[in-house]
mmCIF file of C-alpha atoms and ligand atoms in Angstrom:
data_model
loop_
_atom_site.group_PDB
_atom_site.id
_atom_site.type_symbol
_atom_site.label_atom_id
_atom_site.label_comp_id
_atom_site.label_asym_id
_atom_site.label_seq_id
_atom_site.Cartn_x
_atom_site.Cartn_y
_atom_site.Cartn_z
ATOM 1 C CA MET L 668 17.486 1.078 92.993
ATOM 2 C CA LYS L 669 19.935 1.323 90.070
ATOM 3 C CA ASN L 670 22.275 -1.073 91.837
ATOM 4 C CA GLY L 671 19.407 -3.537 92.249
ATOM 5 C CA VAL L 672 18.691 -3.505 88.503
ATOM 6 C CA VAL L 673 22.370 -4.045 87.647
ATOM 7 C CA LYS L 674 22.554 -6.950 90.169
ATOM 8 C CA LYS L 675 19.469 -8.520 88.587
ATOM 9 C CA LEU L 676 20.863 -8.034 85.092
ATOM 10 C CA THR L 677 24.199 -9.570 86.110
ATOM 11 C CA ALA L 678 22.355 -12.525 87.548
ATOM 12 C CA VAL L 679 20.407 -12.975 84.311
ATOM 13 C CA ILE L 680 23.633 -12.730 82.200
ATOM 14 C CA LEU L 681 25.337 -15.209 84.498
ATOM 15 C CA LEU L 682 22.401 -17.621 84.225
ATOM 16 C CA ALA L 683 22.385 -17.195 80.440
ATOM 17 C CA SER L 684 26.062 -17.936 80.185
ATOM 18 C CA LEU L 685 25.685 -20.920 82.487
ATOM 19 C CA CYS L 686 22.847 -22.154 80.241
ATOM 20 C CA LEU L 687 24.901 -21.499 77.155
ATOM 21 C CA SER L 688 27.809 -23.514 78.496
ATOM 22 C CA GLY L 689 25.311 -26.176 79.531
ATOM 23 C CA CYS L 690 23.846 -26.226 75.993
ATOM 24 C CA GLU L 691 27.345 -26.399 74.496
ATOM 25 C CA LYS L 692 28.073 -29.379 76.780
ATOM 26 C CA LYS L 693 24.961 -31.095 75.459
ATOM 27 C CA GLU L 694 26.240 -30.687 71.918
ATOM 28 C CA GLU L 695 29.557 -32.268 72.792
ATOM 29 C CA GLU L 696 30.104 -35.948 71.985
ATOM 30 C CA LYS L 697 27.981 -38.226 74.144
ATOM 31 C CA THR L 698 29.287 -41.262 75.953
ATOM 32 C CA SER L 699 26.022 -43.181 75.878
ATOM 33 C CA ILE L 700 22.929 -43.193 73.652
ATOM 34 C CA LYS L 701 19.688 -45.034 73.425
ATOM 35 C CA VAL L 702 18.226 -45.997 70.069
ATOM 36 C CA GLY L 703 14.586 -46.957 69.502
ATOM 37 C CA VAL L 704 13.609 -49.056 66.486
ATOM 38 C CA THR L 705 10.101 -49.908 65.340
ATOM 39 C CA VAL L 706 9.505 -52.331 62.438
ATOM 40 C CA TYR L 707 6.333 -52.877 60.413
ATOM 41 C CA ASP L 708 6.548 -56.667 60.872
ATOM 42 C CA SER L 709 9.350 -58.386 62.836
ATOM 43 C CA HIS L 710 8.509 -61.699 61.046
ATOM 44 C CA ASP L 711 9.368 -60.346 57.579
ATOM 45 C CA THR L 712 12.426 -62.306 56.479
ATOM 46 C CA PHE L 713 14.300 -59.442 54.904
ATOM 47 C CA ILE L 714 13.584 -57.110 57.855
ATOM 48 C CA SER L 715 14.677 -59.709 60.412
ATOM 49 C CA GLU L 716 17.941 -60.312 58.516
ATOM 50 C CA LEU L 717 18.477 -56.558 58.340
ATOM 51 C CA MET L 718 17.888 -56.240 62.102
ATOM 52 C CA GLY L 719 20.338 -59.103 62.728
ATOM 53 C CA ASP L 720 23.056 -57.149 60.832
ATOM 54 C CA PHE L 721 22.009 -53.935 62.584
ATOM 55 C CA ASN L 722 22.429 -55.419 66.051
ATOM 56 C CA GLU L 723 25.858 -56.808 65.177
ATOM 57 C CA LEU L 724 27.021 -53.504 63.733
ATOM 58 C CA VAL L 725 25.711 -51.564 66.739
ATOM 59 C CA THR L 726 27.761 -53.820 68.987
ATOM 60 C CA LYS L 727 30.833 -53.314 66.812
ATOM 61 C CA LYS L 728 30.378 -49.512 66.748
ATOM 62 C CA ALA L 729 29.988 -49.372 70.521
ATOM 63 C CA TYR L 730 33.116 -51.461 71.005
ATOM 64 C CA GLU L 731 35.196 -49.394 68.588
ATOM 65 C CA SER L 732 34.020 -45.983 69.763
ATOM 66 C CA GLY L 733 33.722 -46.674 73.502
ATOM 67 C CA VAL L 734 30.177 -45.171 73.438
ATOM 68 C CA ALA L 735 27.537 -47.266 75.161
ATOM 69 C CA ILE L 736 24.715 -47.786 72.649
ATOM 70 C CA SER L 737 21.548 -49.500 73.838
ATOM 71 C CA VAL L 738 18.817 -50.508 71.425
ATOM 72 C CA GLU L 739 15.112 -51.068 72.052
ATOM 73 C CA VAL L 740 13.166 -52.765 69.239
ATOM 74 C CA MET L 741 9.371 -52.807 68.875
ATOM 75 C CA ASN L 742 7.101 -54.615 66.424
ATOM 76 C CA ALA L 743 4.218 -52.643 64.961
ATOM 77 C CA GLY L 744 2.615 -55.824 63.568
ATOM 78 C CA TRP L 745 1.260 -54.198 60.406
ATOM 79 C CA ASN L 746 -0.652 -51.567 62.418
ATOM 80 C CA GLN L 747 0.190 -47.829 62.019
ATOM 81 C CA SER L 748 -1.497 -46.701 65.202
ATOM 82 C CA THR L 749 0.463 -49.390 67.173
ATOM 83 C CA GLN L 750 3.559 -47.903 65.597
ATOM 84 C CA ASN L 751 2.591 -44.397 66.567
ATOM 85 C CA SER L 752 2.323 -45.641 70.169
ATOM 86 C CA ASN L 753 5.652 -47.462 69.821
ATOM 87 C CA VAL L 754 7.219 -44.109 68.950
ATOM 88 C CA GLU L 755 5.598 -42.299 71.918
ATOM 89 C CA ASP L 756 6.742 -45.083 74.284
ATOM 90 C CA MET L 757 10.282 -45.062 72.965
ATOM 91 C CA ILE L 758 10.547 -41.270 73.323
ATOM 92 C CA ASP L 759 9.110 -41.568 76.910
ATOM 93 C CA ASN L 760 11.698 -44.273 77.596
ATOM 94 C CA GLY L 761 14.408 -41.713 76.820
ATOM 95 C CA CYS L 762 15.501 -42.721 73.306
ATOM 96 C CA ASP L 763 17.874 -40.216 71.735
ATOM 97 C CA ILE L 764 17.108 -41.247 68.133
ATOM 98 C CA LEU L 765 14.524 -43.420 66.398
ATOM 99 C CA CYS L 766 14.726 -45.781 63.433
ATOM 100 C CA VAL L 767 11.261 -46.188 61.904
ATOM 101 C CA ASN L 768 10.271 -48.824 59.327
ATOM 102 C CA LEU L 769 6.856 -47.319 58.598
ATOM 103 C CA VAL L 770 3.811 -49.528 58.414
ATOM 104 C CA ASP L 771 2.043 -47.077 56.088
ATOM 105 C CA ARG L 772 4.589 -45.029 54.242
ATOM 106 C CA THR L 773 2.028 -42.400 53.374
ATOM 107 C CA ALA L 774 1.166 -41.776 57.100
ATOM 108 C CA PRO L 775 4.303 -40.518 58.951
ATOM 109 C CA THR L 776 2.728 -37.248 60.097
ATOM 110 C CA ALA L 777 1.903 -38.140 63.703
ATOM 111 C CA ILE L 778 5.397 -39.653 64.165
ATOM 112 C CA ILE L 779 7.173 -36.681 62.638
ATOM 113 C CA ASP L 780 5.138 -34.199 64.717
ATOM 114 C CA ILE L 781 5.888 -35.878 68.067
ATOM 115 C CA ALA L 782 9.586 -36.483 67.265
ATOM 116 C CA ARG L 783 9.994 -32.895 66.190
ATOM 117 C CA GLN L 784 8.242 -31.590 69.234
ATOM 118 C CA LYS L 785 10.503 -33.701 71.539
ATOM 119 C CA ASN L 786 13.588 -33.043 69.404
ATOM 120 C CA VAL L 787 14.276 -36.736 68.694
ATOM 121 C CA PRO L 788 15.718 -37.317 65.158
ATOM 122 C CA ILE L 789 14.253 -40.079 62.991
ATOM 123 C CA ILE L 790 15.910 -42.395 60.466
ATOM 124 C CA PHE L 791 13.174 -43.953 58.293
ATOM 125 C CA PHE L 792 14.331 -47.117 56.670
ATOM 126 C CA ASN L 793 13.220 -49.614 53.976
ATOM 127 C CA ARG L 794 9.708 -48.183 53.614
ATOM 128 C CA GLU L 795 10.199 -44.819 52.031
ATOM 129 C CA PRO L 796 8.121 -41.789 53.084
ATOM 130 C CA VAL L 797 6.505 -40.084 50.134
ATOM 131 C CA GLU L 798 8.086 -37.041 48.581
ATOM 132 C CA GLY L 799 8.087 -33.959 50.733
ATOM 133 C CA ASP L 800 7.763 -35.679 54.079
ATOM 134 C CA LEU L 801 11.466 -35.563 54.846
ATOM 135 C CA ASP L 802 11.452 -31.821 54.197
ATOM 136 C CA ARG L 803 9.338 -31.280 57.257
ATOM 137 C CA TRP L 804 12.364 -31.200 59.607
ATOM 138 C CA ASP L 805 16.139 -31.278 59.102
ATOM 139 C CA HIS L 806 16.562 -34.225 61.483
ATOM 140 C CA LEU L 807 14.606 -36.673 59.321
ATOM 141 C CA TYR L 808 16.590 -39.168 57.230
ATOM 142 C CA TYR L 809 15.903 -42.147 54.944
ATOM 143 C CA VAL L 810 18.076 -45.260 54.435
ATOM 144 C CA GLY L 811 17.015 -47.629 51.710
ATOM 145 C CA THR L 812 17.822 -48.510 48.119
ATOM 146 C CA ASP L 813 16.972 -47.481 44.625
ATOM 147 C CA ALA L 814 13.881 -49.523 43.722
ATOM 148 C CA ARG L 815 14.409 -48.931 39.997
ATOM 149 C CA GLN L 816 17.851 -50.542 40.234
ATOM 150 C CA SER L 817 16.456 -53.736 41.753
ATOM 151 C CA GLY L 818 13.760 -54.017 39.054
ATOM 152 C CA ALA L 819 16.230 -53.294 36.294
ATOM 153 C CA MET L 820 18.680 -55.969 37.579
ATOM 154 C CA GLN L 821 15.844 -58.471 37.849
ATOM 155 C CA GLY L 822 14.947 -57.743 34.200
ATOM 156 C CA GLU L 823 18.600 -58.128 33.202
ATOM 157 C CA ILE L 824 18.807 -61.554 34.887
ATOM 158 C CA ALA L 825 15.669 -62.686 33.029
ATOM 159 C CA ALA L 826 17.112 -61.344 29.736
ATOM 160 C CA GLU L 827 20.381 -63.204 30.354
ATOM 161 C CA ALA L 828 18.505 -66.456 31.118
ATOM 162 C CA PHE L 829 16.507 -66.378 27.905
ATOM 163 C CA THR L 830 19.515 -65.279 25.821
ATOM 164 C CA LYS L 831 21.705 -68.124 27.125
ATOM 165 C CA HIS L 832 18.900 -70.654 27.021
ATOM 166 C CA PRO L 833 16.544 -70.042 24.089
ATOM 167 C CA GLU L 834 14.908 -73.385 24.976
ATOM 168 C CA TYR L 835 13.384 -71.696 28.092
ATOM 169 C CA ASP L 836 10.834 -70.349 25.575
ATOM 170 C CA ARG L 837 9.162 -73.722 25.923
ATOM 171 C CA ASN L 838 6.562 -73.356 23.207
ATOM 172 C CA GLY L 839 9.111 -71.653 20.928
ATOM 173 C CA ASN L 840 6.653 -68.880 19.983
ATOM 174 C CA GLY L 841 9.269 -66.142 20.403
ATOM 175 C CA GLU L 842 7.352 -64.672 23.301
ATOM 176 C CA ILE L 843 7.989 -65.007 27.066
ATOM 177 C CA GLU L 844 4.782 -65.866 28.885
ATOM 178 C CA TYR L 845 5.226 -64.673 32.486
ATOM 179 C CA VAL L 846 3.593 -64.482 35.875
ATOM 180 C CA MET L 847 4.261 -61.558 38.241
ATOM 181 C CA ILE L 848 4.015 -62.011 42.020
ATOM 182 C CA GLU L 849 3.801 -58.624 43.615
ATOM 183 C CA GLY L 850 4.530 -57.344 47.133
ATOM 184 C CA GLU L 851 2.218 -55.087 49.108
ATOM 185 C CA SER L 852 0.275 -52.657 47.013
ATOM 186 C CA GLY L 853 1.457 -49.113 47.609
ATOM 187 C CA HIS L 854 4.959 -50.152 48.645
ATOM 188 C CA GLN L 855 7.560 -48.282 46.538
ATOM 189 C CA ASP L 856 9.532 -51.510 45.896
ATOM 190 C CA ALA L 857 6.470 -53.468 44.723
ATOM 191 C CA ILE L 858 5.244 -50.722 42.352
ATOM 192 C CA VAL L 859 8.611 -50.010 40.813
ATOM 193 C CA ARG L 860 9.998 -53.554 40.630
ATOM 194 C CA THR L 861 6.819 -54.803 38.963
ATOM 195 C CA GLU L 862 7.030 -52.166 36.304
ATOM 196 C CA VAL L 863 10.759 -51.835 35.730
ATOM 197 C CA SER L 864 11.655 -55.562 35.669
ATOM 198 C CA ILE L 865 9.392 -56.309 32.744
ATOM 199 C CA SER L 866 10.111 -53.145 30.832
ATOM 200 C CA LYS L 867 13.873 -53.921 31.124
ATOM 201 C CA LEU L 868 13.280 -57.412 29.750
ATOM 202 C CA ALA L 869 11.193 -55.962 26.872
ATOM 203 C CA ASP L 870 13.848 -53.316 26.215
ATOM 204 C CA SER L 871 16.408 -56.070 25.885
ATOM 205 C CA GLY L 872 14.526 -57.173 22.780
ATOM 206 C CA PHE L 873 12.183 -59.849 24.178
ATOM 207 C CA LYS L 874 8.472 -60.045 23.428
ATOM 208 C CA VAL L 875 6.637 -60.541 26.713
ATOM 209 C CA LYS L 876 3.111 -61.581 27.561
ATOM 210 C CA LYS L 877 1.613 -61.440 31.054
ATOM 211 C CA LEU L 878 -0.440 -64.528 31.878
ATOM 212 C CA GLN L 879 -1.363 -63.444 35.384
ATOM 213 C CA SER L 880 -0.276 -61.257 38.258
ATOM 214 C CA ALA L 881 -1.020 -61.836 41.926
ATOM 215 C CA ILE L 882 -0.355 -59.965 45.180
ATOM 216 C CA GLY L 883 1.571 -61.961 47.753
ATOM 217 C CA ASN L 884 2.330 -59.150 50.260
ATOM 218 C CA TRP L 885 5.957 -60.239 50.508
ATOM 219 C CA LEU L 886 4.812 -63.511 52.112
ATOM 220 C CA ARG L 887 5.852 -67.011 51.130
ATOM 221 C CA PRO L 888 2.504 -68.714 52.163
ATOM 222 C CA GLN L 889 0.402 -66.190 50.254
ATOM 223 C CA ALA L 890 2.586 -66.577 47.126
ATOM 224 C CA PHE L 891 2.278 -70.347 47.511
ATOM 225 C CA THR L 892 -1.556 -70.256 47.525
ATOM 226 C CA LYS L 893 -1.744 -67.855 44.575
ATOM 227 C CA MET L 894 0.816 -69.813 42.566
ATOM 228 C CA GLU L 895 -0.968 -73.127 43.179
ATOM 229 C CA GLN L 896 -4.041 -71.590 41.508
ATOM 230 C CA ILE L 897 -2.026 -70.095 38.651
ATOM 231 C CA ILE L 898 -0.257 -73.421 37.991
ATOM 232 C CA ALA L 899 -3.641 -75.147 37.892
ATOM 233 C CA GLU L 900 -4.849 -72.603 35.319
ATOM 234 C CA TYR L 901 -1.842 -72.176 33.090
ATOM 235 C CA GLY L 902 0.341 -75.270 33.684
ATOM 236 C CA ASP L 903 3.388 -75.409 31.442
ATOM 237 C CA GLU L 904 2.412 -72.253 29.514
ATOM 238 C CA ILE L 905 4.280 -70.360 32.291
ATOM 239 C CA GLU L 906 7.891 -69.677 31.166
ATOM 240 C CA LEU L 907 8.913 -67.077 33.715
ATOM 241 C CA VAL L 908 7.951 -66.216 37.276
ATOM 242 C CA MET L 909 9.084 -62.797 38.466
ATOM 243 C CA ALA L 910 8.572 -62.249 42.213
ATOM 244 C CA ASN L 911 9.078 -58.897 43.909
ATOM 245 C CA ASN L 912 11.046 -60.624 46.677
ATOM 246 C CA ASP L 913 12.685 -63.966 47.504
ATOM 247 C CA ASP L 914 10.081 -65.135 49.993
ATOM 248 C CA MET L 915 7.390 -64.984 47.338
ATOM 249 C CA ALA L 916 9.701 -66.663 44.796
ATOM 250 C CA LEU L 917 10.166 -69.416 47.422
ATOM 251 C CA GLY L 918 6.354 -69.626 47.768
ATOM 252 C CA ALA L 919 6.182 -70.200 43.998
ATOM 253 C CA ILE L 920 8.826 -72.903 44.292
ATOM 254 C CA ASP L 921 6.798 -74.488 47.142
ATOM 255 C CA ALA L 922 3.828 -74.613 44.765
ATOM 256 C CA TYR L 923 5.879 -76.396 42.065
ATOM 257 C CA ASN L 924 7.197 -78.798 44.704
ATOM 258 C CA SER L 925 3.688 -79.518 45.973
ATOM 259 C CA ALA L 926 2.459 -80.049 42.337
ATOM 260 C CA LYS L 927 5.396 -82.496 41.987
ATOM 261 C CA ILE L 928 6.630 -80.765 38.837
ATOM 262 C CA PRO L 929 10.318 -81.647 38.265
ATOM 263 C CA LEU L 930 12.951 -78.936 38.050
ATOM 264 C CA GLU L 931 13.481 -79.351 34.263
ATOM 265 C CA LYS L 932 9.817 -78.673 33.601
ATOM 266 C CA ARG L 933 9.584 -75.499 35.648
ATOM 267 C CA PRO L 934 9.745 -71.919 34.417
ATOM 268 C CA VAL L 935 12.585 -69.579 35.205
ATOM 269 C CA ILE L 936 11.935 -68.211 38.713
ATOM 270 C CA ILE L 937 13.644 -64.970 39.804
ATOM 271 C CA GLY L 938 13.413 -63.191 43.176
ATOM 272 C CA ILE L 939 14.854 -60.131 44.844
ATOM 273 C CA ASP L 940 16.611 -59.720 48.280
ATOM 274 C CA GLY L 941 19.254 -62.474 48.384
ATOM 275 C CA THR L 942 18.021 -63.685 51.754
ATOM 276 C CA ASP L 943 19.736 -66.753 53.238
ATOM 277 C CA ALA L 944 16.973 -69.061 51.990
ATOM 278 C CA GLY L 945 16.885 -67.234 48.617
ATOM 279 C CA VAL L 946 20.581 -67.793 48.021
ATOM 280 C CA VAL L 947 20.250 -71.482 48.973
ATOM 281 C CA ALA L 948 17.455 -71.799 46.348
ATOM 282 C CA VAL L 949 19.741 -70.175 43.729
ATOM 283 C CA LYS L 950 22.542 -72.636 44.641
ATOM 284 C CA ASN L 951 20.064 -75.549 44.340
ATOM 285 C CA LYS L 952 18.965 -74.225 40.912
ATOM 286 C CA GLU L 953 15.368 -73.955 42.059
ATOM 287 C CA MET L 954 15.660 -70.147 41.623
ATOM 288 C CA TYR L 955 17.530 -68.927 38.503
ATOM 289 C CA GLY L 956 18.741 -65.775 40.267
ATOM 290 C CA THR L 957 18.015 -62.956 42.627
ATOM 291 C CA VAL L 958 19.002 -59.339 43.287
ATOM 292 C CA PHE L 959 20.906 -58.668 46.461
ATOM 293 C CA ASN L 960 19.124 -56.119 48.670
ATOM 294 C CA ASP L 961 22.185 -55.376 50.831
ATOM 295 C CA THR L 962 21.080 -55.767 54.487
ATOM 296 C CA LYS L 963 24.577 -55.214 55.815
ATOM 297 C CA GLY L 964 25.103 -52.057 53.702
ATOM 298 C CA GLN L 965 21.777 -50.619 54.880
ATOM 299 C CA ALA L 966 22.399 -51.521 58.528
ATOM 300 C CA GLU L 967 25.839 -49.923 58.332
ATOM 301 C CA ALA L 968 24.407 -46.734 56.845
ATOM 302 C CA MET L 969 21.862 -46.620 59.712
ATOM 303 C CA VAL L 970 24.491 -47.109 62.387
ATOM 304 C CA ASP L 971 26.834 -44.488 60.855
ATOM 305 C CA LEU L 972 23.963 -42.042 60.717
ATOM 306 C CA ILE L 973 22.957 -42.748 64.316
ATOM 307 C CA TYR L 974 26.459 -42.176 65.464
ATOM 308 C CA ALA L 975 26.905 -38.992 63.417
ATOM 309 C CA GLU L 976 23.576 -37.501 64.454
ATOM 310 C CA SER L 977 23.364 -38.544 68.110
ATOM 311 C CA VAL L 978 26.998 -38.854 69.249
ATOM 312 C CA LEU L 979 28.904 -36.357 67.104
ATOM 313 C CA GLY L 980 25.964 -34.043 66.572
ATOM 314 C CA ASN L 981 27.212 -33.576 63.015
ATOM 315 C CA THR L 982 26.384 -35.470 59.837
ATOM 316 C CA SER L 983 28.839 -33.704 57.536
ATOM 317 C CA GLY L 984 30.937 -36.916 57.238
ATOM 318 C CA ILE L 985 28.042 -38.886 55.777
ATOM 319 C CA ASP L 986 27.958 -39.581 52.081
ATOM 320 C CA PHE L 987 24.317 -38.876 51.255
ATOM 321 C CA SER L 988 22.893 -39.984 47.857
ATOM 322 C CA GLU L 989 20.376 -37.177 47.997
ATOM 323 C CA ASP L 990 19.441 -34.656 50.668
ATOM 324 C CA ARG L 991 19.385 -36.689 53.961
ATOM 325 C CA VAL L 992 18.845 -39.879 51.937
ATOM 326 C CA ILE L 993 21.199 -42.842 51.668
ATOM 327 C CA ARG L 994 20.551 -45.417 48.891
ATOM 328 C CA VAL L 995 22.604 -48.567 49.113
ATOM 329 C CA PRO L 996 23.357 -50.261 45.758
ATOM 330 C CA HIS L 997 22.100 -53.724 44.733
ATOM 331 C CA SER L 998 23.986 -56.503 42.980
ATOM 332 C CA LYS L 999 22.963 -59.584 41.022
ATOM 333 C CA ILE L 1000 23.204 -63.145 42.278
ATOM 334 C CA VAL L 1001 22.972 -65.803 39.585
ATOM 335 C CA GLY L 1002 23.570 -69.518 40.004
ATOM 336 C CA GLU L 1003 25.443 -69.938 36.785
HETATM 337 C C1 GAL T 291 11.497 -54.869 50.516
HETATM 338 C C2 GAL T 291 11.972 -56.328 50.527
HETATM 339 C C3 GAL T 291 10.814 -57.211 50.908
HETATM 340 C C4 GAL T 291 10.154 -56.741 52.188
HETATM 341 C C5 GAL T 291 9.795 -55.307 52.122
HETATM 342 C C6 GAL T 291 9.251 -54.780 53.438
HETATM 343 O O1 GAL T 291 12.581 -54.026 50.223
HETATM 344 O O2 GAL T 291 12.468 -56.645 49.298
HETATM 345 O O3 GAL T 291 11.265 -58.528 51.023
HETATM 346 O O4 GAL T 291 11.001 -56.995 53.231
HETATM 347 O O5 GAL T 291 10.925 -54.521 51.758
HETATM 348 O O6 GAL T 291 9.074 -53.425 53.444
#
């Protein structure tokens, strides 16, 4: 009887040690991983440029490390419940880690719950979860930027334009009459850029007066339509157009082109992102300047984090800006 118990116990211990060594093996470096990515809108210019850099850097990392990294990308098409299904599908498809560009940054609960339950880490990117959400599990990360910095730099570019060129105050009344084209309401970048860009310009000693603001949802055609109406209403009273991103600044330029207003009669137009088309517009002097939202830097941070979390099983080598958050710095791009 006693012997039987000992035998059983030995078997249990043996099994436990087998399982332990099995578990240890799992934590060793992997030779292949699968990454699932879901984006809020794959047609967004900035996001598609970011994904282009991401794919290149994944290929480079795989080549340099010898780890096979496969990537599956899904488009949520502005729909949070579609994105929740994207996440379930990618976990079912065997993804080891997910990169999530939230549709609704206030609604990550369902995604966090399922990922946690299935033990699949998440890197949120570009659309920042609200405070406290990342604290819900230690395998949740965020890669993005500091929205205040982008707004401040946009304000600095405007201040520099009006300091170097006092004649840009077309009516010479000592006040800058401006139009603000805003991104999606509720998006951290839209809220903060709108506020900080103008307060920076005012803090630099300029009097400012808002003529009109309009929401363009990051989209060039929407900004074009809104700007057409604003030009019709305010004409050459407009001295400055601040757009929360380059695509909307380009929409404003489209409206000036369609109204056949020559370059020298247009206001100062400033964007944010430094997309390929945005930089061309700066070179052509259609846009005075833009703030570079570093796609390569953000893609690199995501790839490094994926590798650390899913291959090495250890993120101690990552230089976090805050707890499990990486913020990539912006820089200014000015034609002059
Ligand atoms: C911002 C970017 C916008 C748009 C948005 C989407 O950071 O400046 O152009 O891509 O993210 O979340």
